[in-house]
Amino acid sequence: MITREDVCQVLKPFQQHRQLSIREGEVLSLEVLTLLCDDYCEDEETLKYLARLLTPEIYADLVDERNLNHRCGYPLCDGAPERIRDPFSIDQVTKQFLWENNPYAYLSKYCNKFHFRCSQFYQVQLSEEAMFARTGAHLIEDTVDMKKTQDDKFNVTLFEELLREKASEEDIKSLVAGLKRLGLDTSATEEEGDEQLEVDLTKWLEQIKIVENSDPPFLGDLVKD
């Protein structure tokens, strides 16, 4: 499992200055890909922390690299895609055609539709800003606290978190509308329609279990294990 400490180890060689060079940004991105391509994140906070080191393009490369290693594209998952295929068995044009026209194409990259949606939701929130332009984002001293201010432009919300907050029927309908506004790829559900997507969201919400700590630390989250 990949922990926040593992990510900090990757960042250590890049602590000399607040502004990375283009070359340093490329090397750091490659290190992050290497870290994540054959393992999974320990918890949600680790994945949220990594958002400051990823762009949508790098994340797409990460999904492909994880698939090459027979891993579900979602970095929080330790499973394999539902349908494992040889990525070199078809050309890129055919692969793109199948992805755009096969409503179940996501199963070749993810273990299920839920993690497909989680991955999409995460990716569309990632900043387009190049790593070398993200002043201070790579500094451990600036990012060691996972609960930064709300105006941090690299903050992301995970789909799982959103589902935990959306319990009522009206909230689910609002969430469906929100997914469309974010511009998520809906090709996998166009034929099913919004009603089916609402059913899926409700089902996924039921699968998420909230476990109450019967003996919480006196100082709450301020105390680390």
mmCIF file of C-alpha atoms in Angstrom:
data_model
loop_
_atom_site.group_PDB
_atom_site.id
_atom_site.type_symbol
_atom_site.label_atom_id
_atom_site.label_comp_id
_atom_site.label_asym_id
_atom_site.label_seq_id
_atom_site.Cartn_x
_atom_site.Cartn_y
_atom_site.Cartn_z
ATOM 1 C CA MET A 1 0.000 0.000 0.000
ATOM 2 C CA ILE A 2 1.128 3.538 -0.765
ATOM 3 C CA THR A 3 1.073 5.881 2.204
ATOM 4 C CA ARG A 4 1.542 9.628 2.551
ATOM 5 C CA GLU A 5 5.008 8.867 3.882
ATOM 6 C CA ASP A 6 5.828 7.037 0.635
ATOM 7 C CA VAL A 7 4.781 10.101 -1.344
ATOM 8 C CA CYS A 8 6.945 12.320 0.863
ATOM 9 C CA GLN A 9 9.910 10.028 0.160
ATOM 10 C CA VAL A 10 9.415 10.657 -3.563
ATOM 11 C CA LEU A 11 9.265 14.411 -2.910
ATOM 12 C CA LYS A 12 12.405 14.592 -0.748
ATOM 13 C CA PRO A 13 14.907 15.122 -3.613
ATOM 14 C CA PHE A 14 12.846 18.108 -4.823
ATOM 15 C CA GLN A 15 12.896 20.241 -1.675
ATOM 16 C CA GLN A 16 15.680 22.657 -2.654
ATOM 17 C CA HIS A 17 13.430 25.394 -4.043
ATOM 18 C CA ARG A 18 9.793 26.404 -4.387
ATOM 19 C CA GLN A 19 9.821 26.514 -8.189
ATOM 20 C CA LEU A 20 10.646 23.358 -10.110
ATOM 21 C CA SER A 21 12.334 23.474 -13.496
ATOM 22 C CA ILE A 22 10.583 21.888 -16.473
ATOM 23 C CA ARG A 23 12.991 18.958 -16.267
ATOM 24 C CA GLU A 24 12.421 18.512 -12.520
ATOM 25 C CA GLY A 25 8.656 18.590 -13.060
ATOM 26 C CA GLU A 26 8.914 15.847 -15.674
ATOM 27 C CA VAL A 27 11.132 13.709 -13.434
ATOM 28 C CA LEU A 28 8.775 14.137 -10.479
ATOM 29 C CA SER A 29 5.771 13.173 -12.609
ATOM 30 C CA LEU A 30 7.601 10.039 -13.738
ATOM 31 C CA GLU A 31 8.426 9.169 -10.122
ATOM 32 C CA VAL A 32 4.762 9.529 -9.162
ATOM 33 C CA LEU A 33 3.704 7.281 -12.052
ATOM 34 C CA THR A 34 6.259 4.674 -10.995
ATOM 35 C CA LEU A 35 5.009 4.789 -7.420
ATOM 36 C CA LEU A 36 1.354 4.296 -8.344
ATOM 37 C CA CYS A 37 1.448 2.049 -11.398
ATOM 38 C CA ASP A 38 1.643 -1.250 -9.495
ATOM 39 C CA ASP A 39 0.232 -0.490 -6.062
ATOM 40 C CA TYR A 40 -2.732 1.242 -4.464
ATOM 41 C CA CYS A 41 -3.271 4.101 -2.012
ATOM 42 C CA GLU A 42 -3.684 3.261 1.653
ATOM 43 C CA ASP A 43 -6.566 5.688 2.191
ATOM 44 C CA GLU A 44 -8.576 8.512 0.677
ATOM 45 C CA GLU A 45 -6.383 11.239 2.160
ATOM 46 C CA THR A 46 -3.335 9.862 0.347
ATOM 47 C CA LEU A 47 -5.124 10.016 -2.998
ATOM 48 C CA LYS A 48 -6.355 13.545 -2.257
ATOM 49 C CA TYR A 49 -2.799 14.581 -1.361
ATOM 50 C CA LEU A 50 -1.530 13.259 -4.698
ATOM 51 C CA ALA A 51 -3.882 15.603 -6.576
ATOM 52 C CA ARG A 52 -1.340 18.411 -6.215
ATOM 53 C CA LEU A 53 1.162 16.283 -8.163
ATOM 54 C CA LEU A 54 -1.109 15.175 -11.013
ATOM 55 C CA THR A 55 -2.621 16.683 -14.152
ATOM 56 C CA PRO A 56 -5.506 15.097 -16.109
ATOM 57 C CA GLU A 57 -3.006 13.948 -18.754
ATOM 58 C CA ILE A 58 -0.631 12.377 -16.239
ATOM 59 C CA TYR A 59 -3.568 10.687 -14.535
ATOM 60 C CA ALA A 60 -4.723 9.230 -17.880
ATOM 61 C CA ASP A 61 -1.204 7.844 -18.357
ATOM 62 C CA LEU A 62 -1.386 6.414 -14.845
ATOM 63 C CA VAL A 63 -4.626 4.568 -15.631
ATOM 64 C CA ASP A 64 -2.990 3.060 -18.734
ATOM 65 C CA GLU A 65 0.105 2.040 -16.768
ATOM 66 C CA ARG A 66 -1.997 0.399 -14.066
ATOM 67 C CA ASN A 67 -3.956 -1.482 -16.735
ATOM 68 C CA LEU A 68 -0.678 -2.762 -18.214
ATOM 69 C CA ASN A 69 0.017 -4.230 -14.773
ATOM 70 C CA HIS A 70 -3.499 -5.736 -14.670
ATOM 71 C CA ARG A 71 -4.624 -3.202 -12.074
ATOM 72 C CA CYS A 72 -7.937 -1.368 -11.901
ATOM 73 C CA GLY A 73 -7.335 2.195 -13.105
ATOM 74 C CA TYR A 74 -8.579 3.747 -9.867
ATOM 75 C CA PRO A 75 -5.578 4.223 -7.520
ATOM 76 C CA LEU A 76 -7.615 3.382 -4.412
ATOM 77 C CA CYS A 77 -8.398 -0.099 -5.765
ATOM 78 C CA ASP A 78 -6.286 -3.221 -5.338
ATOM 79 C CA GLY A 79 -8.303 -5.239 -7.848
ATOM 80 C CA ALA A 80 -7.977 -5.940 -11.556
ATOM 81 C CA PRO A 81 -10.111 -4.734 -14.484
ATOM 82 C CA GLU A 82 -13.216 -6.823 -15.079
ATOM 83 C CA ARG A 83 -12.044 -7.640 -18.605
ATOM 84 C CA ILE A 84 -8.280 -7.978 -18.978
ATOM 85 C CA ARG A 85 -7.097 -7.515 -22.548
ATOM 86 C CA ASP A 86 -3.767 -7.214 -24.283
ATOM 87 C CA PRO A 87 -3.385 -3.423 -24.784
ATOM 88 C CA PHE A 88 -1.253 -4.038 -27.881
ATOM 89 C CA SER A 89 -3.694 -6.428 -29.560
ATOM 90 C CA ILE A 90 -5.557 -3.630 -31.385
ATOM 91 C CA ASP A 91 -4.492 -0.327 -32.899
ATOM 92 C CA GLN A 92 -5.215 3.034 -31.276
ATOM 93 C CA VAL A 93 -7.998 3.984 -33.727
ATOM 94 C CA THR A 94 -9.907 0.751 -33.030
ATOM 95 C CA LYS A 95 -9.338 1.135 -29.303
ATOM 96 C CA GLN A 96 -10.772 4.678 -29.382
ATOM 97 C CA PHE A 97 -13.768 3.545 -31.451
ATOM 98 C CA LEU A 98 -14.569 0.759 -29.001
ATOM 99 C CA TRP A 99 -14.234 3.123 -26.028
ATOM 100 C CA GLU A 100 -16.648 5.645 -27.567
ATOM 101 C CA ASN A 101 -19.222 3.145 -28.815
ATOM 102 C CA ASN A 102 -19.164 0.230 -26.373
ATOM 103 C CA PRO A 103 -21.192 1.114 -23.240
ATOM 104 C CA TYR A 104 -19.173 -1.423 -21.239
ATOM 105 C CA ALA A 105 -15.732 -0.411 -22.489
ATOM 106 C CA TYR A 106 -14.850 0.904 -19.032
ATOM 107 C CA LEU A 107 -14.662 -2.707 -17.786
ATOM 108 C CA SER A 108 -11.389 -3.092 -19.698
ATOM 109 C CA LYS A 109 -9.875 -0.381 -17.465
ATOM 110 C CA TYR A 110 -11.786 -0.669 -14.189
ATOM 111 C CA CYS A 111 -13.123 -3.424 -11.991
ATOM 112 C CA ASN A 112 -16.660 -1.991 -12.039
ATOM 113 C CA LYS A 113 -18.727 1.060 -12.950
ATOM 114 C CA PHE A 114 -18.404 2.546 -9.475
ATOM 115 C CA HIS A 115 -14.617 2.849 -9.681
ATOM 116 C CA PHE A 116 -14.972 4.100 -13.262
ATOM 117 C CA ARG A 117 -17.127 6.956 -11.933
ATOM 118 C CA CYS A 118 -14.805 7.555 -8.974
ATOM 119 C CA SER A 119 -11.863 7.816 -11.350
ATOM 120 C CA GLN A 120 -13.674 10.199 -13.706
ATOM 121 C CA PHE A 121 -14.785 12.404 -10.845
ATOM 122 C CA TYR A 122 -11.221 12.614 -9.536
ATOM 123 C CA GLN A 123 -9.668 13.298 -12.932
ATOM 124 C CA VAL A 124 -11.909 16.210 -13.927
ATOM 125 C CA GLN A 125 -10.954 18.060 -10.735
ATOM 126 C CA LEU A 126 -7.201 17.854 -11.362
ATOM 127 C CA SER A 127 -5.494 21.105 -12.301
ATOM 128 C CA GLU A 128 -4.269 21.565 -15.883
ATOM 129 C CA GLU A 129 -1.358 23.614 -14.556
ATOM 130 C CA ALA A 130 2.043 22.085 -15.345
ATOM 131 C CA MET A 131 4.012 20.748 -12.408
ATOM 132 C CA PHE A 132 6.840 23.266 -12.878
ATOM 133 C CA ALA A 133 4.302 26.090 -12.579
ATOM 134 C CA ARG A 134 2.833 24.873 -9.276
ATOM 135 C CA THR A 135 4.890 26.992 -6.929
ATOM 136 C CA GLY A 136 5.422 25.226 -3.620
ATOM 137 C CA ALA A 137 2.993 22.364 -4.332
ATOM 138 C CA HIS A 138 5.822 19.816 -4.090
ATOM 139 C CA LEU A 139 7.226 21.079 -0.791
ATOM 140 C CA ILE A 140 6.676 18.702 2.104
ATOM 141 C CA GLU A 141 6.688 21.504 4.667
ATOM 142 C CA ASP A 142 3.803 23.162 2.845
ATOM 143 C CA THR A 143 1.743 20.018 2.257
ATOM 144 C CA VAL A 144 2.387 17.741 5.242
ATOM 145 C CA ASP A 145 -0.921 18.885 6.745
ATOM 146 C CA MET A 146 -3.620 17.092 4.760
ATOM 147 C CA LYS A 147 -6.374 19.386 6.004
ATOM 148 C CA LYS A 148 -5.339 22.622 4.353
ATOM 149 C CA THR A 149 -7.480 25.709 3.859
ATOM 150 C CA GLN A 150 -10.574 25.471 1.699
ATOM 151 C CA ASP A 151 -9.135 27.877 -0.896
ATOM 152 C CA ASP A 152 -6.284 25.502 -1.772
ATOM 153 C CA LYS A 153 -6.687 25.217 -5.553
ATOM 154 C CA PHE A 154 -5.410 21.643 -5.547
ATOM 155 C CA ASN A 155 -8.069 20.400 -3.130
ATOM 156 C CA VAL A 156 -10.291 17.668 -4.571
ATOM 157 C CA THR A 157 -13.392 15.863 -3.362
ATOM 158 C CA LEU A 158 -13.633 12.134 -3.890
ATOM 159 C CA PHE A 159 -16.780 10.591 -5.339
ATOM 160 C CA GLU A 160 -17.054 8.367 -2.286
ATOM 161 C CA GLU A 161 -17.078 11.418 -0.022
ATOM 162 C CA LEU A 162 -19.801 13.020 -2.090
ATOM 163 C CA LEU A 163 -21.961 9.907 -1.927
ATOM 164 C CA ARG A 164 -21.602 9.719 1.828
ATOM 165 C CA GLU A 165 -22.959 13.258 2.057
ATOM 166 C CA LYS A 166 -25.832 12.683 -0.370
ATOM 167 C CA ALA A 167 -28.446 10.551 1.350
ATOM 168 C CA SER A 168 -31.833 11.773 0.120
ATOM 169 C CA GLU A 169 -33.490 11.226 -3.243
ATOM 170 C CA GLU A 170 -33.320 14.928 -4.076
ATOM 171 C CA ASP A 171 -29.618 14.969 -3.287
ATOM 172 C CA ILE A 172 -29.072 12.054 -5.674
ATOM 173 C CA LYS A 173 -30.877 13.940 -8.472
ATOM 174 C CA SER A 174 -28.760 16.988 -7.731
ATOM 175 C CA LEU A 175 -25.630 14.860 -7.903
ATOM 176 C CA VAL A 176 -26.608 13.516 -11.351
ATOM 177 C CA ALA A 177 -26.978 17.101 -12.591
ATOM 178 C CA GLY A 178 -23.651 18.012 -11.025
ATOM 179 C CA LEU A 179 -21.867 15.172 -12.796
ATOM 180 C CA LYS A 180 -23.114 16.491 -16.128
ATOM 181 C CA ARG A 181 -21.973 20.032 -15.323
ATOM 182 C CA LEU A 182 -18.490 18.697 -14.568
ATOM 183 C CA GLY A 183 -18.390 17.281 -18.082
ATOM 184 C CA LEU A 184 -17.912 13.655 -17.104
ATOM 185 C CA ASP A 185 -17.860 11.093 -19.890
ATOM 186 C CA THR A 186 -21.393 9.683 -19.935
ATOM 187 C CA SER A 187 -20.935 7.414 -22.948
ATOM 188 C CA ALA A 188 -21.213 4.360 -20.719
ATOM 189 C CA THR A 189 -24.663 5.370 -19.514
ATOM 190 C CA GLU A 190 -26.296 7.315 -22.372
ATOM 191 C CA GLU A 191 -28.547 4.408 -23.308
ATOM 192 C CA GLU A 192 -29.486 3.778 -19.702
ATOM 193 C CA GLY A 193 -30.471 7.383 -19.064
ATOM 194 C CA ASP A 194 -30.526 9.518 -15.953
ATOM 195 C CA GLU A 195 -32.929 7.173 -14.180
ATOM 196 C CA GLN A 196 -30.475 4.284 -14.361
ATOM 197 C CA LEU A 197 -27.656 6.545 -13.179
ATOM 198 C CA GLU A 198 -29.758 7.521 -10.154
ATOM 199 C CA VAL A 199 -30.302 3.828 -9.408
ATOM 200 C CA ASP A 200 -26.557 3.243 -9.636
ATOM 201 C CA LEU A 201 -25.801 6.139 -7.302
ATOM 202 C CA THR A 202 -28.315 4.891 -4.762
ATOM 203 C CA LYS A 203 -26.850 1.387 -4.933
ATOM 204 C CA TRP A 204 -23.305 2.677 -4.504
ATOM 205 C CA LEU A 205 -24.405 4.787 -1.565
ATOM 206 C CA GLU A 206 -25.801 1.679 0.116
ATOM 207 C CA GLN A 207 -22.464 -0.096 -0.386
ATOM 208 C CA ILE A 208 -20.504 2.584 1.455
ATOM 209 C CA LYS A 209 -20.364 1.693 5.127
ATOM 210 C CA ILE A 210 -19.694 4.340 7.767
ATOM 211 C CA VAL A 211 -18.043 2.822 10.826
ATOM 212 C CA GLU A 212 -18.280 4.745 14.075
ATOM 213 C CA ASN A 213 -15.248 4.704 16.347
ATOM 214 C CA SER A 214 -16.500 3.614 19.762
ATOM 215 C CA ASP A 215 -13.374 4.890 21.495
ATOM 216 C CA PRO A 216 -12.175 8.042 19.656
ATOM 217 C CA PRO A 217 -9.032 9.949 20.798
ATOM 218 C CA PHE A 218 -9.761 12.821 23.190
ATOM 219 C CA LEU A 219 -8.233 15.338 20.754
ATOM 220 C CA GLY A 220 -9.928 13.862 17.688
ATOM 221 C CA ASP A 221 -8.006 14.108 14.380
ATOM 222 C CA LEU A 222 -5.184 16.021 16.043
ATOM 223 C CA VAL A 223 -3.923 12.744 17.460
ATOM 224 C CA LYS A 224 -2.181 10.388 15.021
ATOM 225 C CA ASP A 225 -1.888 6.640 15.496
#
